[in-house]
Amino acid sequence: MQRIVVLAGGIGGARFIRGLKSAAPDAEITVIGNTGDDIHLFGLKVCPDLDTLMYTLGGGIHEEQGWGRADETFVVKEELAAYGVGPEWFGLGDRDFATHIVRTQMIAAGYPLSAVTEALCARWQPGVRILPMTDDRVETHVLIDTADLGDSVAGDAAEGRKAVHFQEYWVRLRASVDAHAVVPVGADAAKPGPGVLEAIAEADVILFPPSNPVVSVGTILAVPGIREAIADAGVPVVGLSPVVGDAPVRGMADKVLAAVGVETTAAAVARHYGSGLLDGWLVDTVDADSVPSVEEAGIRCRAVPLMMTGTEATARMARQALELAEEVRA
Amino acid sequence: MQRIVVLAGGIGGARFIRGLKSAAPDAEITVIGNTGDDIHLFGLKVCPDLDTLMYTLGGGIHEEQGWGRADETFVVKEELAAYGVGPEWFGLGDRDFATHIVRTQMIAAGYPLSAVTEALCARWQPGVRILPMTDDRVETHVLIDTADLGDSVAGDAAEGRKAVHFQEYWVRLRASVDAHAVVPVGADAAKPGPGVLEAIAEADVILFPPSNPVVSVGTILAVPGIREAIADAGVPVVGLSPVVGDAPVRGMADKVLAAVGVETTAAAVARHYGSGLLDGWLVDTVDADSVPSVEEAGIRCRAVPLMMTGTEATARMARQALELAEEVRA
């Protein structure tokens, strides 16, 4: 049985894995999930990427939106607003609240996030093993110009720069302002979660789905030991470009790519990962002309359709990633 | 301006105070609320009596039910059940959840319950000052026969007696089994909440609404200092019988009255409070024959209609309580 390890953020990663399950129904898939975008809201621990994985693979996702629950209602949020309690910019629905309540209660009872995630997955049956990248607290912060915070900062404080939580940057500010740095606070002291290094060591193939290379895959790689384990695994590591035609397929990756000095092109993202980590890279057919420059960097590259327009198209992408992995291995 | 202090439990107290506000619109009313039935559910601090007061007086109550919010939905609870997380016997709705989330978050941030209650009331504007009897943790436990817990206890453990949380006794078991004792755990070490003793000392009248004399008013009186302050206040203390025609008007007070050795009669409840505490007592017209026995116990007594069938009937009861207070004073 083929053992596949996938490093995943939220929507892009979750949708890709759904296609991968379809493409490789007999494989044992382990997903290492990003927890850098976790946030405490209303006293509850919210893990947006883990939840998107769980809901998408377990059949509870709001399909059009890509995050949150289907048939969601927002009564609790409205009531919190009536108490003057925010933030209002984060869309927590009633069904979603239950997940955070269970998680927070288990964490308060002493369970690590990995055990909590396993317990939540007992309901969702995602068909893959979802492992948080770490049980330790890591919080991705984005350094922005204070002036860009607008009305919420007044007077002298409007000078200079300020680090905001990734969710504030991504959701509240919609990544519309310049990011000067992306810092996974706490990552340097974090340990890989239980099973993470073992899964990598036992993998036959390691995949980077078209997740954000900075704030999703990049954050996972920032946990000491994970990047090294992948580089040393001795198995094909293949990624899929989240940039198509010089723009992120979804999300707003350009600003955070700029923050780490990477151009928003499929080739630049491959070079950012580097040949020390990546053996193969899929770019979209519209970026076929970038194949030579990726291969020059020592990374085998193919141009194939990379738009996840449905499970079938996504499964085809996953099959092509697995085929490229076999090419690399051979 | 007349200053009225009311000791109150949940539904009965809240409805009485609504009538009192109507009867004495210019009075400054301070409500000392029972917190002995507070419970932690799903990691959240739930204060059923304080919330019933707040919702009833603030216009958010589910009128027919007497507790919980109007137009309530139960999405979060259904989702928690889908995770296998209970208890299912406690009816927490989505709107109600928001209150507990705000409260829990404020308490985690270091605010005492009294400050939290004030903050929540800033939204509800109950028109009275609601003070928790204490900021310390008090939890009313009820001692029952273990066998009465039924299926949830097996084997050897089914022998003997067990203390259960008041809510488990009241809501889950519907007070259908014998109570051997009612213990306000923690009350002996609790201090009256901020403003409680001051309000009593400055009161012109103190009222005991037709709340449960054991688990509502009794729990408040169990906080050291409160009973003494009332006895020493030197102002009329008048109560309204929660027992009409030898049965509790609502709720299931007979079992907890039996636990403290008190008959379920209007006269027995008056004698239970005692003339050291109580100056006047209203019984229902159907209990008019008990007036002499109450007066023999040194408590002035009147028989008047005591069914809170609506705000007008309740306001009349409140007026009669205030009139009896003036009679006592004169």
XYZ file of C-alpha atoms in Angstrom:
660
model
C 0.000 0.000 0.000
C 1.331 3.370 -1.027
C 1.918 5.787 1.799
C 1.430 9.400 0.819
C 2.201 12.391 3.032
C 0.663 15.752 2.142
C 1.516 19.099 3.716
C -1.649 21.142 3.644
C -3.146 24.512 4.441
C -6.878 25.075 4.167
C -9.070 25.267 1.090
C -6.511 24.484 -1.646
C -4.976 21.658 0.337
C -8.323 20.169 1.324
C -9.691 20.184 -2.216
C -6.499 18.688 -3.579
C -6.601 15.872 -1.030
C -10.184 15.117 -1.979
C -8.941 14.615 -5.532
C -5.986 12.590 -4.284
C -8.280 10.221 -2.373
C -10.191 9.689 -5.589
C -6.986 9.194 -7.620
C -5.385 6.831 -5.106
C -8.247 5.157 -3.253
C -6.026 2.453 -1.784
C -3.259 4.732 -0.561
C -2.724 5.477 3.106
C -2.767 9.251 3.197
C -1.381 11.280 6.079
C -2.015 15.011 6.061
C 0.242 17.294 8.038
C -1.934 20.312 8.699
C -0.917 23.904 9.207
C -1.807 25.293 12.628
C -0.103 28.669 12.220
C -3.412 30.296 11.370
C -5.040 29.041 14.572
C -6.613 31.810 16.575
C -8.382 32.305 19.865
C -11.739 33.933 19.327
C -14.347 34.418 22.038
C -12.128 32.373 24.348
C -12.313 29.409 21.977
C -9.512 27.767 20.071
C -10.221 27.942 16.362
C -8.120 25.918 13.876
C -9.291 27.124 10.458
C -7.037 24.917 8.327
C -7.582 21.718 10.294
C -11.319 22.350 10.250
C -11.376 23.035 6.517
C -9.568 19.731 5.977
C -11.924 17.884 8.291
C -15.121 19.435 6.923
C -14.065 19.119 3.254
C -12.954 15.500 3.539
C -15.786 14.573 5.911
C -18.570 16.016 3.780
C -19.528 18.950 5.970
C -17.947 21.827 4.079
C -19.747 24.799 2.559
C -18.776 23.914 -1.021
C -19.075 27.295 -2.724
C -17.331 29.144 0.071
C -14.630 26.542 0.626
C -14.535 27.051 4.381
C -17.076 26.724 7.160
C -20.048 24.397 7.376
C -22.812 23.724 4.876
C -26.295 24.884 5.977
C -24.670 27.189 8.459
C -26.522 29.649 10.688
C -25.081 32.628 12.554
C -27.244 33.081 15.633
C -24.428 32.929 18.186
C -22.388 35.475 16.253
C -25.347 37.873 16.028
C -25.904 37.543 19.760
C -22.230 38.147 20.516
C -22.445 41.289 18.406
C -25.511 42.349 20.405
C -23.271 42.139 23.494
C -20.736 44.290 21.668
C -18.347 41.374 21.543
C -16.335 40.900 18.370
C -14.482 40.513 16.146
C -17.277 40.705 13.621
C -14.953 40.157 10.680
C -14.456 36.478 11.437
C -17.357 34.364 10.210
C -17.971 31.809 12.915
C -21.230 29.974 12.346
C -23.276 28.044 14.882
C -22.263 24.599 13.587
C -18.667 25.692 13.489
C -18.908 27.026 17.064
C -19.686 23.519 18.294
C -16.367 22.276 16.895
C -14.483 25.026 18.707
C -16.382 24.411 21.915
C -15.505 20.709 21.880
C -11.874 21.460 21.001
C -11.496 24.129 23.675
C -13.070 21.924 26.303
C -10.749 19.018 25.465
C -7.688 21.254 25.469
C -8.733 22.679 28.842
C -8.998 19.082 30.049
C -5.374 18.538 29.095
C -5.549 16.834 25.713
C -2.985 17.940 23.113
C -4.291 19.319 19.813
C -3.328 16.097 18.020
C -5.570 14.027 20.310
C -8.360 16.577 19.970
C -8.088 16.484 16.182
C -8.266 12.688 16.236
C -11.370 12.871 18.429
C -13.076 15.384 16.125
C -12.166 13.236 13.121
C -13.898 10.283 14.764
C -17.066 12.088 13.805
C -15.993 13.347 10.391
C -14.230 10.228 9.118
C -12.130 12.193 6.617
C -10.614 8.994 5.199
C -7.109 10.309 5.789
C -5.081 10.742 8.950
C -4.936 14.452 9.844
C -1.977 15.376 12.033
C -1.451 18.925 13.272
C 2.091 19.992 12.358
C 2.702 20.569 16.070
C 0.923 20.433 19.405
C 2.755 23.594 20.433
C 1.379 27.055 19.891
C 2.532 28.677 16.668
C 0.881 31.844 15.457
C 1.618 33.382 12.108
C 1.937 37.135 12.359
C 2.169 39.569 9.474
C 4.096 42.813 9.743
C 2.233 45.700 8.136
C 2.330 49.484 8.099
C 0.364 50.722 11.089
C -1.286 53.348 8.894
C -2.915 50.516 6.939
C -4.910 49.515 10.002
C -7.035 52.567 9.338
C -9.462 53.918 11.865
C -8.623 51.364 14.499
C -5.328 53.067 15.260
C -5.186 56.745 16.029
C -2.609 59.444 16.551
C 1.029 58.632 17.232
C 0.361 54.925 17.156
C -0.437 55.306 13.463
C 3.293 55.620 12.819
C 5.536 52.675 12.125
C 4.754 49.011 11.717
C 2.713 46.502 13.603
C 2.475 42.730 13.612
C -1.086 41.474 13.239
C -2.398 37.938 13.469
C -2.510 36.217 10.106
C -6.292 36.008 10.275
C -6.542 39.727 10.834
C -4.351 40.264 7.780
C -6.086 37.681 5.647
C -9.722 37.983 6.663
C -10.147 41.454 8.097
C -7.722 43.294 5.822
C -8.210 40.839 2.916
C -4.460 40.885 2.322
C -5.003 44.190 0.568
C -2.074 45.989 2.184
C 1.661 45.364 1.946
C 3.113 42.640 4.126
C 6.681 43.393 5.187
C 7.310 40.098 6.906
C 5.520 36.886 7.782
C 6.627 35.453 11.113
C 5.476 32.087 12.434
C 5.764 33.145 16.068
C 6.674 30.213 18.273
C 7.706 27.946 15.406
C 11.371 27.970 16.389
C 10.533 26.375 19.740
C 7.827 24.046 18.420
C 8.219 20.290 18.124
C 6.628 18.298 15.304
C 3.355 16.760 16.460
C 3.086 13.071 17.385
C 3.453 10.903 14.294
C 4.585 13.695 11.968
C 8.253 12.719 11.607
C 7.336 9.020 11.572
C 4.845 9.559 8.753
C 7.448 11.449 6.719
C 10.090 8.773 7.347
C 7.710 6.014 6.237
C 6.277 7.870 3.230
C 6.588 6.597 -0.333
C 5.731 10.004 -1.761
C 5.470 13.478 -0.272
C 3.200 16.046 -1.916
C 2.879 19.808 -1.579
C -0.632 20.638 -2.798
C -1.372 24.045 -4.307
C -1.498 25.550 -0.813
C 0.009 28.878 0.065
C 3.806 28.398 -0.018
C 4.410 31.011 2.663
C 1.636 30.900 5.252
C 0.541 27.266 4.797
C 3.311 24.935 3.559
C 5.975 27.452 4.628
C 4.693 27.502 8.188
C 4.718 23.702 8.396
C 8.294 23.690 7.100
C 9.223 26.253 9.769
C 8.700 23.714 12.545
C 12.248 22.518 13.261
C 12.784 18.981 12.039
C 10.047 18.818 9.420
C 11.964 20.346 6.509
C 14.994 18.211 7.348
C 12.902 15.047 7.607
C 11.395 15.706 4.174
C 14.781 16.470 2.599
C 16.230 13.314 4.166
C 13.274 11.004 3.478
C 14.839 9.771 0.221
C 11.474 9.633 -1.532
C 10.062 11.831 -4.297
C 8.765 15.201 -3.143
C 6.413 16.746 -5.684
C 4.540 20.027 -5.511
C 1.766 21.703 -7.490
C 1.955 25.409 -8.211
C -0.606 27.567 -6.432
C 0.270 30.310 -8.932
C -1.238 30.090 -12.408
C -0.532 32.734 -15.023
C 1.328 34.928 -12.528
C -1.595 35.115 -10.091
C -2.560 32.947 -7.154
C -5.309 30.508 -8.138
C -7.249 31.526 -5.078
C -6.540 33.494 -1.992
C -4.224 36.431 -1.980
C -0.792 34.846 -1.983
C 0.974 37.610 -3.900
C 1.353 39.938 -0.914
C 2.792 37.274 1.364
C 5.070 36.003 -1.418
C 6.390 39.548 -1.815
C 7.013 39.666 1.925
C 9.485 36.808 1.587
C 10.977 38.223 -1.617
C 9.388 35.752 -4.001
C 7.810 36.737 -7.305
C 4.248 35.600 -7.951
C 5.155 33.112 -10.661
C 4.976 29.340 -10.741
C 8.732 29.120 -11.356
C 9.645 31.495 -8.529
C 7.626 29.443 -6.032
C 9.442 26.259 -7.142
C 12.817 27.967 -6.714
C 11.659 29.242 -3.309
C 11.125 25.646 -2.146
C 14.391 24.737 -3.888
C 15.836 21.537 -5.262
C 17.089 20.576 -1.831
C 13.471 19.961 -0.877
C 11.540 19.567 -4.108
C 12.135 16.864 -6.748
C 9.187 17.599 -9.013
C 6.884 20.532 -9.761
C 3.701 20.824 -11.739
C 2.864 24.139 -13.381
C -0.294 24.962 -15.263
C -0.313 24.666 -19.058
C -0.495 28.475 -19.302
C 2.875 28.549 -17.567
C 4.466 25.946 -19.854
C 7.190 28.405 -20.793
C 8.450 28.377 -17.208
C 9.240 24.639 -17.314
C 12.854 25.089 -18.509
C 13.713 27.593 -15.776
C 12.346 25.247 -13.098
C 14.293 22.333 -14.532
C 17.427 24.486 -14.636
C 16.984 24.851 -10.882
C 17.258 21.053 -10.637
C 13.537 20.372 -10.235
C 11.759 18.114 -12.731
C 8.819 20.034 -14.122
C 5.679 19.297 -16.170
C 2.934 21.608 -17.412
C -0.585 20.228 -16.925
C -4.010 21.781 -16.249
C -3.966 22.895 -12.624
C -7.426 24.363 -12.094
C -9.319 22.409 -9.425
C -12.675 22.853 -11.136
C -14.098 19.678 -9.648
C -13.133 16.381 -8.090
C -12.406 14.794 -11.469
C -10.077 17.589 -12.597
C -8.431 17.556 -9.185
C -8.018 13.780 -9.228
C -6.280 14.129 -12.594
C -3.884 16.668 -11.068
C -3.190 14.288 -8.208
C -2.532 11.416 -10.629
C -0.117 13.583 -12.574
C 1.689 14.514 -9.370
C 2.000 10.822 -8.481
C 3.196 10.039 -12.018
C 5.823 12.750 -11.801
C 6.895 11.243 -8.484
C 7.379 7.857 -10.170
C 9.369 9.524 -12.949
C 11.594 11.133 -10.340
C 12.011 7.829 -8.524
C 12.936 5.967 -11.734
C -37.009 57.066 46.672
C -37.865 53.695 48.096
C -35.034 51.172 48.064
C -36.204 47.604 47.706
C -33.980 44.542 47.977
C -35.239 41.245 46.573
C -33.632 37.840 47.026
C -34.369 35.870 43.892
C -33.975 32.530 42.208
C -34.999 32.036 38.593
C -38.444 31.982 37.040
C -40.603 32.775 40.101
C -38.290 35.531 41.265
C -37.908 37.062 37.828
C -41.650 37.170 37.176
C -42.319 38.626 40.605
C -39.767 41.370 40.056
C -41.367 42.239 36.740
C -44.592 42.798 38.667
C -42.738 44.720 41.354
C -41.242 47.093 38.783
C -44.748 47.771 37.548
C -46.093 48.234 41.098
C -43.252 50.491 42.215
C -41.940 52.183 39.069
C -40.000 54.787 41.016
C -38.330 52.427 43.465
C -34.658 51.569 43.262
C -34.696 47.792 43.131
C -31.651 45.663 43.884
C -31.903 41.952 43.195
C -29.589 39.556 44.982
C -29.445 36.587 42.662
C -28.848 32.949 43.481
C -25.716 31.502 41.905
C -25.868 28.088 43.588
C -27.397 26.560 40.474
C -24.537 27.779 38.281
C -22.970 24.993 36.307
C -20.081 24.477 33.917
C -21.305 22.935 30.684
C -19.159 22.450 27.594
C -16.419 24.390 29.349
C -18.690 27.416 29.693
C -19.973 29.034 32.856
C -23.761 28.965 32.877
C -25.721 30.978 35.470
C -29.341 29.895 34.967
C -30.926 32.097 37.633
C -29.009 35.260 36.778
C -29.810 34.726 33.103
C -33.495 34.132 33.772
C -33.578 37.404 35.712
C -31.720 39.236 32.980
C -33.736 37.810 30.091
C -37.107 38.193 31.843
C -36.514 41.764 32.948
C -34.708 42.697 29.727
C -37.388 41.385 27.381
C -35.492 38.424 25.972
C -37.138 35.551 27.818
C -39.070 32.668 26.290
C -42.352 33.612 27.959
C -44.171 30.285 27.955
C -41.153 28.319 29.080
C -40.015 30.839 31.664
C -36.323 30.230 31.008
C -34.078 30.564 27.983
C -34.391 32.945 25.067
C -37.343 33.746 22.857
C -36.971 32.650 19.204
C -34.288 30.247 20.258
C -32.524 27.783 17.953
C -30.492 24.736 18.949
C -27.917 24.272 16.213
C -24.863 24.299 18.481
C -26.421 21.746 20.792
C -27.273 19.413 17.887
C -23.731 19.688 16.627
C -22.291 18.967 20.069
C -24.482 15.867 20.200
C -23.148 14.867 16.774
C -19.689 14.950 18.361
C -21.037 12.774 21.158
C -20.614 15.630 23.601
C -23.332 16.119 26.193
C -25.137 16.488 28.472
C -28.169 16.447 26.221
C -30.586 16.996 29.095
C -29.646 20.648 29.519
C -31.345 22.854 26.956
C -28.740 25.364 25.876
C -29.881 27.292 22.814
C -27.738 29.216 20.364
C -28.724 32.655 21.671
C -28.132 31.479 25.210
C -24.721 30.078 24.242
C -23.572 33.567 23.315
C -24.268 34.761 26.861
C -22.198 31.931 28.305
C -19.396 32.516 25.826
C -19.177 36.197 26.775
C -19.344 35.362 30.485
C -16.720 32.628 30.284
C -14.399 34.809 28.270
C -14.684 37.672 30.783
C -14.134 35.355 33.731
C -11.071 33.883 32.016
C -9.850 37.458 31.600
C -10.075 37.926 35.356
C -13.371 39.717 35.866
C -15.453 38.613 38.875
C -18.976 37.349 38.195
C -20.448 40.584 39.557
C -18.578 42.649 36.960
C -19.535 40.179 34.236
C -23.190 40.369 35.256
C -23.060 44.153 35.132
C -21.523 43.999 31.658
C -24.188 41.584 30.388
C -26.899 43.779 31.910
C -25.534 46.738 29.947
C -27.145 45.031 26.979
C -30.325 43.818 28.668
C -31.133 46.915 30.717
C -33.247 44.984 33.219
C -34.240 48.191 35.036
C -33.015 46.776 38.334
C -29.536 46.207 39.710
C -28.740 42.474 39.608
C -26.036 41.431 42.065
C -24.817 37.827 42.273
C -25.063 36.702 45.910
C -21.318 36.027 45.766
C -18.387 36.122 43.363
C -17.123 32.892 44.907
C -18.007 29.483 43.588
C -21.004 27.910 45.318
C -22.591 24.816 43.863
C -25.788 23.342 45.217
C -25.584 19.573 45.419
C -28.447 17.211 46.149
C -27.896 13.900 47.915
C -29.922 11.108 46.341
C -30.028 7.313 46.375
C -27.514 6.058 43.841
C -30.044 3.527 42.612
C -32.205 6.442 41.434
C -29.550 7.421 38.906
C -30.680 4.415 36.912
C -28.701 3.113 33.983
C -25.928 5.616 34.327
C -24.546 3.814 37.374
C -23.844 0.114 37.258
C -22.835 -2.652 39.612
C -21.455 -1.960 43.056
C -21.618 1.772 42.562
C -25.408 1.476 42.447
C -25.367 1.045 46.233
C -25.530 3.953 48.646
C -26.000 7.652 48.056
C -24.477 10.175 45.739
C -24.408 13.952 45.573
C -25.427 15.290 42.176
C -25.348 18.851 40.914
C -28.619 20.649 41.500
C -29.180 20.954 37.756
C -28.792 17.232 37.323
C -31.374 16.714 40.069
C -33.739 19.373 38.824
C -33.451 19.140 35.050
C -32.233 15.636 34.293
C -34.058 13.808 37.093
C -36.902 16.352 37.200
C -36.774 16.214 41.014
C -38.686 12.967 40.762
C -36.590 11.062 43.271
C -36.087 11.611 46.978
C -33.589 14.257 48.053
C -31.888 13.380 51.325
C -29.985 16.617 51.668
C -29.383 19.851 49.821
C -25.860 21.177 50.278
C -24.687 24.541 48.959
C -21.088 23.388 48.503
C -18.663 26.245 49.034
C -21.216 28.547 50.639
C -19.544 28.412 54.056
C -16.382 29.946 52.604
C -18.123 32.370 50.252
C -18.232 36.106 50.771
C -21.247 38.214 49.810
C -20.695 39.804 46.396
C -19.748 43.474 46.027
C -22.646 45.725 47.035
C -24.775 42.959 48.543
C -24.398 43.855 52.222
C -24.499 47.566 51.395
C -27.775 47.159 49.494
C -29.306 45.258 52.420
C -28.100 47.855 54.919
C -29.563 50.692 52.857
C -32.848 48.956 52.015
C -36.246 50.318 53.035
C -37.920 46.967 52.418
C -36.609 43.454 51.809
C -38.732 40.992 49.842
C -38.573 37.228 49.380
C -40.469 36.513 46.163
C -42.198 33.162 45.663
C -38.836 31.589 44.824
C -37.774 28.195 46.078
C -37.113 28.587 49.831
C -34.428 25.885 49.839
C -32.434 26.006 46.619
C -32.996 29.670 45.708
C -33.599 31.958 48.695
C -32.100 29.352 51.063
C -28.857 29.251 49.108
C -28.546 33.031 49.158
C -29.140 32.998 52.918
C -26.407 30.349 53.258
C -23.714 32.834 52.266
C -22.289 33.933 55.616
C -23.277 37.488 56.450
C -26.381 37.775 54.280
C -28.899 36.248 56.702
C -27.421 38.303 59.555
C -27.487 41.505 57.518
C -31.159 40.977 56.693
C -32.069 40.189 60.298
C -30.164 43.254 61.488
C -31.340 45.648 58.777
C -34.171 46.910 60.949
C -36.554 47.188 57.996
C -39.608 45.104 57.113
C -38.829 41.746 55.559
C -41.822 40.320 53.706
C -42.124 37.079 51.791
C -44.630 35.514 49.404
C -45.421 31.846 49.671
C -44.228 29.688 46.759
C -46.589 27.005 48.062
C -50.292 27.344 47.278
C -52.789 24.739 48.427
C -50.059 22.449 49.698
C -48.246 22.262 46.370
C -45.489 24.378 44.892
C -46.920 26.895 42.433
C -44.340 25.854 39.915
C -41.204 23.784 39.971
C -40.825 20.791 42.174
C -40.135 22.307 45.561
C -41.742 19.563 47.636
C -38.792 17.147 47.376
C -36.210 19.723 48.401
C -38.462 21.002 51.183
C -38.704 17.442 52.483
C -34.911 17.209 52.371
C -34.685 20.026 54.910
C -37.574 18.652 56.965
C -40.152 21.219 55.932
C -43.726 20.346 55.003
C -45.006 21.595 51.661
C -47.408 24.134 53.124
C -47.424 27.902 53.046
C -47.297 28.026 56.843
C -44.399 25.573 57.136
C -42.294 27.617 54.723
C -42.945 30.767 56.783
C -41.922 28.974 59.979
C -38.847 27.643 58.143
C -37.694 31.213 57.467
C -38.739 32.096 61.009
C -39.730 35.278 62.758
C -36.076 36.114 63.334
C -35.831 36.790 59.633
C -39.363 37.334 58.377
C -41.755 40.083 59.516
C -44.579 39.482 57.061
C -45.835 36.626 54.904
C -48.404 36.467 52.143
C -50.264 33.229 51.591
C -52.771 32.512 48.853
C -56.474 32.906 49.562
C -56.863 29.133 49.357
C -54.506 28.920 52.340
C -56.366 31.544 54.388
C -56.834 29.042 57.215
C -53.069 28.955 57.733
C -52.913 32.666 58.612
C -53.381 32.153 62.380
C -50.621 29.556 62.626
C -48.177 31.875 60.806
C -49.138 34.777 63.067
C -48.694 32.553 66.123
C -45.099 32.107 64.928
C -44.692 35.889 65.229
C -44.985 36.642 61.514
C -47.711 39.005 60.306
C -49.722 37.204 57.641
C -52.307 38.052 54.977
C -54.144 35.861 52.503
C -54.293 37.297 48.982
C -54.357 35.806 45.465
C -50.817 34.592 44.770
C -51.026 33.196 41.256
C -48.729 35.132 38.917
C -51.066 34.809 35.951
C -49.810 37.990 34.323
C -47.983 41.218 35.014
C -51.112 42.883 36.407
C -51.841 40.053 38.872
C -48.163 39.965 39.812
C -48.013 43.726 40.294
C -50.982 43.410 42.658
C -49.104 40.791 44.662
C -46.087 43.075 44.831
C -48.256 45.991 45.993
C -49.754 43.817 48.695
C -46.286 42.761 49.833
C -45.245 46.420 50.032
C -48.459 47.274 51.918
C -47.806 44.489 54.391
C -44.299 45.884 54.818
C -45.764 49.295 55.682
C -48.149 47.652 58.145
C -45.203 45.932 59.800
C -43.237 49.178 59.915
C -46.161 51.079 61.503
